[in-house]
CSV table of C-alpha atoms in Angstrom, one decimal:
chain,number,residue,atom,x,y,z
A,1,MET,CA,29.0,-132.1,-50.8
A,2,ALA,CA,27.1,-129.2,-49.3
A,3,CYS,CA,29.2,-126.4,-47.7
A,4,ILE,CA,28.3,-125.7,-44.0
A,5,PRO,CA,28.6,-122.1,-42.9
A,6,ARG,CA,31.4,-121.6,-40.3
A,7,ARG,CA,29.1,-120.7,-37.5
A,8,ASP,CA,26.8,-123.7,-38.2
A,9,LEU,CA,29.8,-126.0,-38.4
A,10,ALA,CA,31.0,-124.7,-35.0
A,11,MET,CA,27.6,-125.3,-33.5
A,12,THR,CA,27.5,-128.8,-35.0
A,13,LEU,CA,30.9,-129.7,-33.6
A,14,VAL,CA,30.0,-128.4,-30.1
A,15,VAL,CA,26.8,-130.5,-30.1
A,16,ALA,CA,28.8,-133.5,-31.1
A,17,ALA,CA,31.5,-132.9,-28.4
A,18,ILE,CA,28.9,-132.4,-25.7
A,19,ALA,CA,26.9,-135.4,-26.8
A,20,ALA,CA,30.0,-137.5,-26.4
A,21,THR,CA,30.5,-136.2,-22.9
A,22,ALA,CA,26.8,-136.9,-22.1
A,23,THR,CA,27.1,-140.5,-23.4
A,24,THR,CA,30.1,-141.1,-21.2
A,25,ALA,CA,28.4,-139.5,-18.2
A,26,ALA,CA,25.4,-141.8,-18.7
A,27,ALA,CA,27.4,-145.0,-19.2
A,28,SER,CA,27.1,-147.6,-16.4
A,29,PRO,CA,30.4,-147.9,-14.5
A,30,GLY,CA,30.0,-151.6,-14.0
A,31,GLY,CA,30.5,-153.6,-10.8
A,32,ALA,CA,28.2,-152.9,-7.8
A,33,ALA,CA,27.0,-149.6,-9.1
A,34,ALA,CA,25.7,-151.3,-12.3
A,35,ALA,CA,23.5,-153.5,-10.1
A,36,VAL,CA,22.0,-150.4,-8.5
A,37,HIS,CA,21.5,-148.2,-11.5
A,38,LYS,CA,19.6,-149.2,-14.6
A,39,ALA,CA,21.3,-148.3,-17.9
A,40,GLY,CA,20.9,-144.6,-18.7
A,41,GLU,CA,19.7,-143.7,-15.2
A,42,GLN,CA,23.1,-142.7,-13.7
A,43,ALA,CA,22.8,-139.0,-12.7
A,44,LYS,CA,24.2,-136.5,-15.1
A,45,PRO,CA,24.7,-132.9,-14.1
A,46,THR,CA,21.9,-130.4,-14.3
A,47,VAL,CA,23.1,-127.2,-15.8
A,48,VAL,CA,21.6,-124.1,-14.1
A,49,LEU,CA,22.1,-120.7,-15.8
A,50,VAL,CA,21.7,-117.3,-14.2
A,51,HIS,CA,21.5,-114.2,-16.3
A,52,GLY,CA,22.9,-110.7,-15.5
A,53,ALA,CA,21.7,-107.1,-15.5
A,54,TRP,CA,19.9,-105.6,-18.4
A,55,ALA,CA,19.0,-109.1,-19.7
A,56,ASP,CA,16.7,-112.0,-19.0
A,57,THR,CA,16.8,-115.8,-19.3
A,58,SER,CA,16.6,-115.6,-23.1
A,59,SER,CA,20.3,-114.4,-23.1
A,60,TRP,CA,21.1,-118.1,-22.6
A,61,ASN,CA,19.0,-119.4,-25.5
A,62,GLY,CA,21.9,-120.5,-27.6
A,63,GLU,CA,23.6,-122.4,-24.8
A,64,ILE,CA,20.3,-124.0,-23.7
A,65,SER,CA,19.7,-125.3,-27.2
A,66,LEU,CA,23.2,-126.8,-27.5
A,67,LEU,CA,23.1,-128.4,-24.1
A,68,ARG,CA,19.6,-129.8,-24.5
A,69,HIS,CA,20.4,-131.4,-27.8
A,70,ALA,CA,23.3,-133.1,-26.1
A,71,GLY,CA,21.0,-134.6,-23.6
A,72,TYR,CA,21.4,-132.4,-20.6
A,73,THR,CA,18.7,-131.0,-18.4
A,74,VAL,CA,19.1,-127.2,-18.4
A,75,ARG,CA,17.3,-124.5,-16.4
A,76,ALA,CA,17.7,-120.8,-16.8
A,77,ILE,CA,16.5,-119.0,-13.7
A,78,GLY,CA,15.0,-115.6,-13.5
A,79,ASN,CA,17.3,-113.2,-11.6
A,80,PRO,CA,15.2,-110.6,-9.8
A,81,LEU,CA,18.0,-107.9,-10.2
A,82,GLN,CA,16.9,-106.3,-7.0
A,83,ASN,CA,19.3,-107.0,-4.2
A,84,LEU,CA,22.3,-109.3,-4.2
A,85,THR,CA,21.3,-111.0,-1.0
A,86,THR,CA,17.7,-111.7,-1.9
A,87,ASP,CA,18.5,-112.4,-5.6
A,88,ALA,CA,21.0,-115.1,-4.4
A,89,GLN,CA,18.4,-116.5,-2.0
A,90,THR,CA,16.0,-116.9,-4.9
A,91,VAL,CA,18.5,-118.9,-6.8
A,92,HIS,CA,19.7,-120.8,-3.7
A,93,ASP,CA,16.1,-121.9,-3.0
A,94,PHE,CA,15.7,-123.2,-6.5
A,95,LEU,CA,19.0,-125.1,-6.4
A,96,LYS,CA,17.8,-126.9,-3.3
A,97,THR,CA,15.0,-128.5,-5.3
A,98,ILE,CA,17.5,-130.3,-7.7
A,99,LYS,CA,18.7,-133.8,-7.0
A,100,GLY,CA,22.1,-134.8,-8.4
A,101,PRO,CA,25.1,-132.8,-9.3
A,102,ILE,CA,24.7,-129.2,-10.6
A,103,VAL,CA,26.9,-127.1,-12.9
A,104,LEU,CA,26.0,-123.5,-12.1
A,105,ALA,CA,26.8,-120.7,-14.5
A,106,GLY,CA,26.4,-117.0,-14.2
A,107,HIS,CA,26.8,-114.1,-16.6
A,108,SER,CA,27.7,-110.6,-15.6
A,109,TYR,CA,26.0,-109.7,-12.3
A,110,GLY,CA,24.8,-113.3,-12.3
A,111,GLY,CA,28.3,-114.2,-11.3
A,112,SER,CA,27.9,-112.4,-8.1
A,113,VAL,CA,24.6,-114.2,-7.6
A,114,ILE,CA,25.9,-117.7,-8.1
A,115,THR,CA,28.9,-117.3,-5.8
A,116,ASN,CA,26.4,-116.5,-3.0
A,117,ALA,CA,23.6,-118.8,-4.1
A,118,ALA,CA,25.9,-121.9,-4.2
A,119,GLN,CA,26.9,-121.5,-0.5
A,120,GLY,CA,25.6,-124.5,1.5
A,121,VAL,CA,24.3,-126.4,-1.6
A,122,GLY,CA,26.5,-129.4,-1.5
A,123,ASN,CA,25.6,-130.8,-4.9
A,124,VAL,CA,26.8,-127.7,-6.8
A,125,LYS,CA,30.0,-129.2,-8.2
A,126,ALA,CA,31.2,-126.5,-10.6
A,127,LEU,CA,30.8,-122.8,-11.1
A,128,VAL,CA,31.2,-121.1,-14.5
A,129,PHE,CA,31.7,-117.3,-14.7
A,130,VAL,CA,30.8,-115.9,-18.1
A,131,ASP,CA,32.1,-112.3,-18.5
A,132,ALA,CA,31.1,-112.1,-14.9
A,133,ALA,CA,31.8,-110.7,-11.5
A,134,ALA,CA,33.1,-113.1,-8.8
A,135,PRO,CA,33.1,-111.0,-5.6
A,136,ALA,CA,34.9,-111.8,-2.4
A,137,VAL,CA,33.1,-111.5,0.9
A,138,GLY,CA,32.4,-107.8,1.5
A,139,GLU,CA,32.9,-106.7,-2.1
A,140,THR,CA,30.1,-105.3,-4.3
A,141,THR,CA,29.5,-105.9,-8.0
A,142,ALA,CA,30.0,-102.2,-8.7
A,143,GLN,CA,33.5,-102.4,-7.3
A,144,LEU,CA,34.5,-105.1,-9.8
A,145,SER,CA,33.9,-103.5,-13.2
A,146,GLY,CA,37.5,-102.3,-13.5
A,147,PRO,CA,38.9,-98.7,-13.7
A,148,THR,CA,38.6,-98.6,-17.5
A,149,SER,CA,35.1,-100.0,-17.7
A,150,VAL,CA,32.5,-97.9,-19.4
A,151,LEU,CA,30.4,-98.1,-16.2
A,152,THR,CA,33.3,-96.6,-14.2
A,153,LYS,CA,34.4,-93.9,-16.6
A,154,GLY,CA,30.9,-92.7,-17.7
A,155,SER,CA,28.5,-90.5,-15.7
A,156,PRO,CA,25.3,-92.0,-14.5
A,157,ALA,CA,23.3,-89.5,-16.6
A,158,ASP,CA,25.1,-90.6,-19.8
A,159,LEU,CA,24.8,-94.3,-19.0
A,160,TYR,CA,21.4,-94.9,-17.6
A,161,ASP,CA,17.7,-94.0,-17.6
A,162,ALA,CA,17.0,-94.1,-13.9
A,163,VAL,CA,13.4,-94.7,-12.7
A,164,PRO,CA,11.8,-95.2,-9.2
A,165,TYR,CA,10.4,-98.5,-8.2
A,166,PRO,CA,7.9,-99.7,-5.6
A,167,ASN,CA,9.3,-100.0,-2.0
A,168,ALA,CA,12.7,-98.8,-3.0
A,169,PRO,CA,15.1,-97.8,-0.3
A,170,SER,CA,16.0,-94.1,0.0
A,171,ASN,CA,17.9,-92.9,-3.0
A,172,ALA,CA,17.7,-96.2,-4.9
A,173,SER,CA,16.7,-96.4,-8.5
A,174,ALA,CA,16.0,-99.0,-11.2
A,175,LEU,CA,18.5,-98.5,-14.0
A,176,TYR,CA,18.1,-99.1,-17.8
A,177,LEU,CA,21.0,-98.8,-20.1
A,178,LYS,CA,20.7,-96.0,-22.6
A,179,GLU,CA,20.4,-97.2,-26.2
A,180,ASN,CA,23.7,-96.0,-27.5
A,181,VAL,CA,25.6,-97.5,-24.5
A,182,PHE,CA,23.7,-100.8,-24.9
A,183,LEU,CA,24.4,-101.1,-28.7
A,184,THR,CA,28.0,-99.8,-28.8
A,185,LYS,CA,29.4,-100.9,-25.4
A,186,PHE,CA,27.3,-103.7,-23.9
A,187,ALA,CA,26.3,-105.7,-27.0
A,188,SER,CA,28.7,-104.6,-29.7
A,189,SER,CA,29.3,-108.1,-30.9
A,190,VAL,CA,25.6,-108.8,-31.4
A,191,PRO,CA,24.1,-108.0,-34.9
A,192,ARG,CA,22.5,-104.6,-34.7
A,193,ASP,CA,18.9,-105.5,-35.3
A,194,GLN,CA,19.1,-108.2,-32.6
A,195,ALA,CA,20.9,-105.8,-30.2
A,196,VAL,CA,18.2,-103.2,-30.7
A,197,ASN,CA,15.6,-105.8,-29.7
A,198,LEU,CA,17.6,-106.8,-26.7
A,199,TRP,CA,17.9,-103.1,-25.7
A,200,ALA,CA,14.1,-102.7,-26.0
A,201,THR,CA,13.4,-105.7,-23.9
A,202,GLN,CA,16.1,-105.3,-21.2
A,203,ARG,CA,15.2,-105.7,-17.6
A,204,ALA,CA,16.2,-103.0,-15.2
A,205,ALA,CA,18.7,-103.6,-12.4
A,206,THR,CA,18.6,-101.6,-9.2
A,207,THR,CA,21.4,-99.6,-7.7
A,208,VAL,CA,20.9,-101.7,-4.6
A,209,ALA,CA,21.8,-104.9,-6.5
A,210,PHE,CA,25.1,-103.4,-7.6
A,211,ASN,CA,26.0,-102.0,-4.2
A,212,THR,CA,25.1,-104.9,-1.9
A,213,PRO,CA,28.2,-106.5,-0.4
A,214,SER,CA,28.7,-110.2,-1.1
A,215,LYS,CA,28.1,-112.4,2.0
A,216,TYR,CA,29.8,-115.5,0.5
A,217,ALA,CA,32.5,-116.6,-1.9
A,218,ALA,CA,31.6,-120.1,-3.0
A,219,TRP,CA,34.5,-120.1,-5.5
A,220,LYS,CA,36.8,-120.6,-2.5
A,221,THR,CA,35.5,-124.2,-2.2
A,222,ILE,CA,33.9,-125.1,-5.5
A,223,PRO,CA,36.0,-125.6,-8.7
A,224,SER,CA,35.4,-122.8,-11.2
A,225,TRP,CA,35.8,-121.9,-14.9
A,226,TYR,CA,36.1,-118.4,-16.3
A,227,PHE,CA,35.1,-117.2,-19.8
A,228,ILE,CA,36.6,-113.8,-20.5
A,229,SER,CA,35.9,-111.8,-23.7
A,230,SER,CA,38.8,-109.6,-24.6
A,231,GLY,CA,36.2,-107.1,-26.1
A,232,ASP,CA,34.2,-106.8,-22.9
A,233,GLN,CA,33.8,-103.1,-22.0
A,234,ILE,CA,31.4,-103.6,-19.1
A,235,ILE,CA,33.6,-105.8,-16.8
A,236,THR,CA,37.1,-105.4,-18.1
A,237,PRO,CA,39.2,-108.4,-19.0
A,238,ALA,CA,41.9,-107.3,-16.5
A,239,SER,CA,39.4,-107.2,-13.7
A,240,GLU,CA,38.1,-110.7,-14.7
A,241,GLN,CA,41.6,-112.0,-14.9
A,242,ASN,CA,42.2,-110.9,-11.3
A,243,MET,CA,39.1,-112.5,-10.0
A,244,ALA,CA,39.8,-115.7,-11.9
A,245,HIS,CA,43.3,-115.8,-10.6
A,246,ARG,CA,42.3,-115.5,-6.9
A,247,ALA,CA,39.5,-118.1,-7.5
A,248,GLY,CA,42.0,-120.5,-9.1
A,249,SER,CA,39.6,-120.7,-12.1
A,250,LYS,CA,40.4,-122.5,-15.4
A,251,VAL,CA,40.4,-119.5,-17.7
A,252,THR,CA,39.4,-119.3,-21.4
A,253,VAL,CA,40.1,-115.9,-23.1
A,254,TYR,CA,37.9,-115.3,-26.1
A,255,ASN,CA,39.4,-113.0,-28.8
A,256,GLY,CA,37.0,-110.1,-29.3
A,257,GLY,CA,33.3,-110.4,-28.5
A,258,SER,CA,31.6,-108.1,-26.0
A,259,HIS,CA,29.8,-108.3,-22.7
A,260,LEU,CA,27.2,-110.3,-24.6
A,261,THR,CA,29.4,-113.0,-26.2
A,262,LEU,CA,27.0,-115.5,-24.7
A,263,VAL,CA,24.5,-114.2,-27.2
A,264,SER,CA,26.7,-113.6,-30.3
A,265,ASP,CA,28.7,-116.9,-29.9
A,266,PRO,CA,27.0,-119.4,-27.7
A,267,ALA,CA,29.0,-122.2,-29.0
A,268,ALA,CA,32.2,-120.8,-27.5
A,269,VAL,CA,30.6,-120.3,-24.1
A,270,THR,CA,29.1,-123.8,-24.3
A,271,LYS,CA,32.5,-125.3,-24.7
A,272,VAL,CA,33.6,-123.9,-21.4
A,273,ILE,CA,30.4,-125.1,-19.7
A,274,GLN,CA,31.1,-128.5,-21.3
A,275,SER,CA,34.5,-128.5,-19.7
A,276,ALA,CA,32.9,-128.0,-16.3
A,277,ILE,CA,30.4,-130.8,-17.0
A,278,SER,CA,33.3,-133.1,-18.0
A,279,SER,CA,34.9,-132.5,-14.6
A,280,VAL,CA,31.7,-133.5,-12.8
A,281,SER,CA,30.9,-136.4,-15.1
């Protein structure tokens, strides 16, 4: 019998578990509903994923693969990283095009985006925060990193390469994480060669995005799940625990990892998304 590497085995088990959920969700409930829906046509949740700062949609590639193989429609939406209000509107407008239930997940700054974007979208049935911010009304993402976060303790000159951008408000900049910060603080759980590639291809986030107050807090009315990496140095686990507690989220604490555990261990993150899917299905 061939030996399966631990990581591959974990991925295989997650696919099997999600596939079982997908099969249950697709099954006809019988009775009057069975007369209305053909077999296999009952709506399953669409999973929508929103990336955070210094990343792009590819940060969700592992989760997308697992969920697609389990039979779910998955969309990762480009987050402009310009201004929380307009970034959330971009995602909100996309959500309005989807029919049927939605499970909406956000990573990092993407958590701030989803809790604003979901406001007024009645078919968003679950929110999943992955090493993410979940602001209350009036809070900014920058306020939520935590007092021991690298972003709070470090000086901007040591953390970022700041560059101007077109039509920027006065004193606003686009920020790129410096290489050492990215590799040792942001993506410390990611294999080094992969982390260097992610650093090289990172998308800048503006100071405006981090300092725009949240207008909505959809977690007050939509059930939520929270994935917290104990090794996250960008948004501290203590800060995330506080946000999860006030949101009444179902919390999963991952031992170790980094702010990019969604890249280094997508199977673990997918299990939490699957829990949210199960609640909808």
